[in-house]
Amino acid sequence: MIITSKLKLDLSQPSGPVFVDAVQCDQYSRNLELELAAGGAPWTPPDGAAVLVRYSKADGKGGEYDTLPNGETAWEIQGNVLTVALAPQVLTVAGPVTLSVVLVKEERILSTFGIV
C-alpha cells in the first residue's frame, strides 16, 4: 500500500511550514503529491527538468537523492503535479525531518519551501 499526501505549493510565496505525517521505518510506502503553482496559477516544470530531494533529519544527518535504493526513480512529473517517493533513509530516525524538492534545468535551480 502506498500512502500519498497531497499538497498544494506556491513556489513564489512561503505559506509557513507544511507538515506531512509519516512513520519511522516505513519503506517504499510514502509519497508526496505536490501540486505546483506560481503566483496562484498552476506552474509546470520545464521539459527536461531533473528533480532532487534534499532532507535533514532530527539527528542532524541528511542527504539528497533522485533514485530510491531499489533503483527506481524517486519522482514523476505530470503537468503541474510532481510526485515524490520518500526514500527509506528519510524515515530512519524519530522526530521531524525537513525536506525540500529541488528542480534543476541547466544552470537554473528552483527549490520548494521546507516540508516537515
mmCIF file of C-alpha atoms in Angstrom:
data_model
loop_
_atom_site.group_PDB
_atom_site.id
_atom_site.type_symbol
_atom_site.label_atom_id
_atom_site.label_comp_id
_atom_site.label_asym_id
_atom_site.label_seq_id
_atom_site.Cartn_x
_atom_site.Cartn_y
_atom_site.Cartn_z
ATOM 1 C CA MET A 1 0.000 0.000 0.000
ATOM 2 C CA ILE A 2 1.232 3.486 -0.893
ATOM 3 C CA ILE A 3 0.084 6.395 1.267
ATOM 4 C CA THR A 4 0.079 9.647 -0.696
ATOM 5 C CA SER A 5 -0.034 13.041 0.997
ATOM 6 C CA LYS A 6 -1.346 15.723 -1.367
ATOM 7 C CA LEU A 7 -0.027 19.267 -1.015
ATOM 8 C CA LYS A 8 -0.574 22.491 -2.936
ATOM 9 C CA LEU A 9 2.648 24.503 -3.075
ATOM 10 C CA ASP A 10 3.029 28.019 -4.447
ATOM 11 C CA LEU A 11 6.698 28.300 -5.356
ATOM 12 C CA SER A 12 6.615 32.106 -5.294
ATOM 13 C CA GLN A 13 5.216 32.551 -1.762
ATOM 14 C CA PRO A 14 6.077 30.891 1.541
ATOM 15 C CA SER A 15 2.959 29.654 3.271
ATOM 16 C CA GLY A 16 4.545 28.775 6.591
ATOM 17 C CA PRO A 17 5.654 25.262 7.429
ATOM 18 C CA VAL A 18 3.861 22.472 5.606
ATOM 19 C CA PHE A 19 3.541 19.303 7.682
ATOM 20 C CA VAL A 20 3.139 15.707 6.493
ATOM 21 C CA ASP A 21 2.691 12.739 8.808
ATOM 22 C CA ALA A 22 4.940 9.727 8.251
ATOM 23 C CA VAL A 23 6.122 6.872 10.445
ATOM 24 C CA GLN A 24 9.714 5.977 11.306
ATOM 25 C CA CYS A 25 10.997 2.891 9.442
ATOM 26 C CA ASP A 26 8.337 2.899 6.710
ATOM 27 C CA GLN A 27 9.852 1.731 3.439
ATOM 28 C CA TYR A 28 8.599 2.292 -0.107
ATOM 29 C CA SER A 29 5.124 3.258 1.149
ATOM 30 C CA ARG A 30 5.019 7.081 1.403
ATOM 31 C CA ASN A 31 4.641 9.534 -1.472
ATOM 32 C CA LEU A 32 4.180 13.280 -1.648
ATOM 33 C CA GLU A 33 1.980 14.612 -4.434
ATOM 34 C CA LEU A 34 2.863 18.276 -4.938
ATOM 35 C CA GLU A 35 0.510 20.437 -6.972
ATOM 36 C CA LEU A 36 2.818 23.250 -8.113
ATOM 37 C CA ALA A 37 1.775 26.861 -8.604
ATOM 38 C CA ALA A 38 3.433 30.258 -9.045
ATOM 39 C CA GLY A 39 1.543 33.383 -8.054
ATOM 40 C CA GLY A 40 -1.612 31.313 -7.601
ATOM 41 C CA ALA A 41 -1.570 29.908 -11.153
ATOM 42 C CA PRO A 42 -0.630 26.309 -11.992
ATOM 43 C CA TRP A 43 3.082 26.012 -12.810
ATOM 44 C CA THR A 44 4.524 23.236 -14.945
ATOM 45 C CA PRO A 45 8.239 22.437 -14.654
ATOM 46 C CA PRO A 46 10.116 22.855 -17.943
ATOM 47 C CA ASP A 47 10.678 19.799 -20.112
ATOM 48 C CA GLY A 48 13.924 18.061 -19.218
ATOM 49 C CA ALA A 49 13.986 19.338 -15.641
ATOM 50 C CA ALA A 50 15.561 16.976 -13.129
ATOM 51 C CA VAL A 51 14.336 16.565 -9.560
ATOM 52 C CA LEU A 52 16.413 16.144 -6.421
ATOM 53 C CA VAL A 53 15.087 15.620 -2.885
ATOM 54 C CA ARG A 54 17.094 17.097 -0.005
ATOM 55 C CA TYR A 55 16.404 16.245 3.620
ATOM 56 C CA SER A 56 17.685 16.885 7.123
ATOM 57 C CA LYS A 57 16.718 14.542 9.977
ATOM 58 C CA ALA A 58 16.300 15.221 13.706
ATOM 59 C CA ASP A 59 19.694 13.598 14.421
ATOM 60 C CA GLY A 60 21.422 16.284 12.342
ATOM 61 C CA LYS A 61 22.168 13.953 9.430
ATOM 62 C CA GLY A 62 20.724 14.400 5.984
ATOM 63 C CA GLY A 63 21.268 13.826 2.336
ATOM 64 C CA GLU A 64 19.826 14.040 -1.114
ATOM 65 C CA TYR A 65 18.524 11.590 -3.669
ATOM 66 C CA ASP A 66 16.815 11.286 -7.036
ATOM 67 C CA THR A 67 16.555 7.496 -7.111
ATOM 68 C CA LEU A 68 15.478 5.029 -4.445
ATOM 69 C CA PRO A 69 17.827 2.355 -3.056
ATOM 70 C CA ASN A 70 15.960 -0.280 -5.126
ATOM 71 C CA GLY A 71 16.949 1.598 -8.320
ATOM 72 C CA GLU A 72 13.562 3.171 -9.083
ATOM 73 C CA THR A 73 13.334 6.859 -9.958
ATOM 74 C CA ALA A 74 12.095 8.734 -6.883
ATOM 75 C CA TRP A 75 9.940 11.254 -8.759
ATOM 76 C CA GLU A 76 7.465 11.719 -11.591
ATOM 77 C CA ILE A 77 6.120 14.882 -13.231
ATOM 78 C CA GLN A 78 2.704 15.048 -14.897
ATOM 79 C CA GLY A 79 1.733 18.589 -15.857
ATOM 80 C CA ASN A 80 1.943 20.723 -12.717
ATOM 81 C CA VAL A 81 1.844 17.701 -10.380
ATOM 82 C CA LEU A 82 5.133 16.366 -9.049
ATOM 83 C CA THR A 83 5.032 13.059 -7.167
ATOM 84 C CA VAL A 84 7.992 12.244 -4.931
ATOM 85 C CA ALA A 85 8.607 8.973 -3.073
ATOM 86 C CA LEU A 86 10.072 9.242 0.404
ATOM 87 C CA ALA A 87 13.226 7.137 0.415
ATOM 88 C CA PRO A 88 13.705 4.748 3.363
ATOM 89 C CA GLN A 89 16.696 6.761 4.617
ATOM 90 C CA VAL A 90 14.416 9.792 5.172
ATOM 91 C CA LEU A 91 12.437 7.854 7.802
ATOM 92 C CA THR A 92 15.233 6.158 9.787
ATOM 93 C CA VAL A 93 15.114 8.467 12.831
ATOM 94 C CA ALA A 94 12.204 9.511 15.036
ATOM 95 C CA GLY A 95 11.377 13.211 15.024
ATOM 96 C CA PRO A 96 10.870 15.916 12.435
ATOM 97 C CA VAL A 97 12.542 15.760 9.050
ATOM 98 C CA THR A 98 12.785 18.870 6.895
ATOM 99 C CA LEU A 99 12.580 18.120 3.202
ATOM 100 C CA SER A 100 12.734 20.267 0.078
ATOM 101 C CA VAL A 101 12.303 19.333 -3.544
ATOM 102 C CA VAL A 102 14.736 20.907 -5.988
ATOM 103 C CA LEU A 103 14.060 21.282 -9.709
ATOM 104 C CA VAL A 104 17.144 21.670 -11.906
ATOM 105 C CA LYS A 105 17.317 22.676 -15.567
ATOM 106 C CA GLU A 106 20.775 23.566 -16.889
ATOM 107 C CA GLU A 107 22.089 26.291 -14.520
ATOM 108 C CA ARG A 108 18.628 27.118 -13.152
ATOM 109 C CA ILE A 109 17.666 25.751 -9.733
ATOM 110 C CA LEU A 110 14.289 26.181 -8.032
ATOM 111 C CA SER A 111 13.512 24.740 -4.604
ATOM 112 C CA THR A 112 10.304 24.333 -2.659
ATOM 113 C CA PHE A 113 9.999 25.867 0.779
ATOM 114 C CA GLY A 114 10.528 23.372 3.612
ATOM 115 C CA ILE A 115 8.165 20.460 4.145
ATOM 116 C CA VAL A 116 8.308 18.939 7.636
#
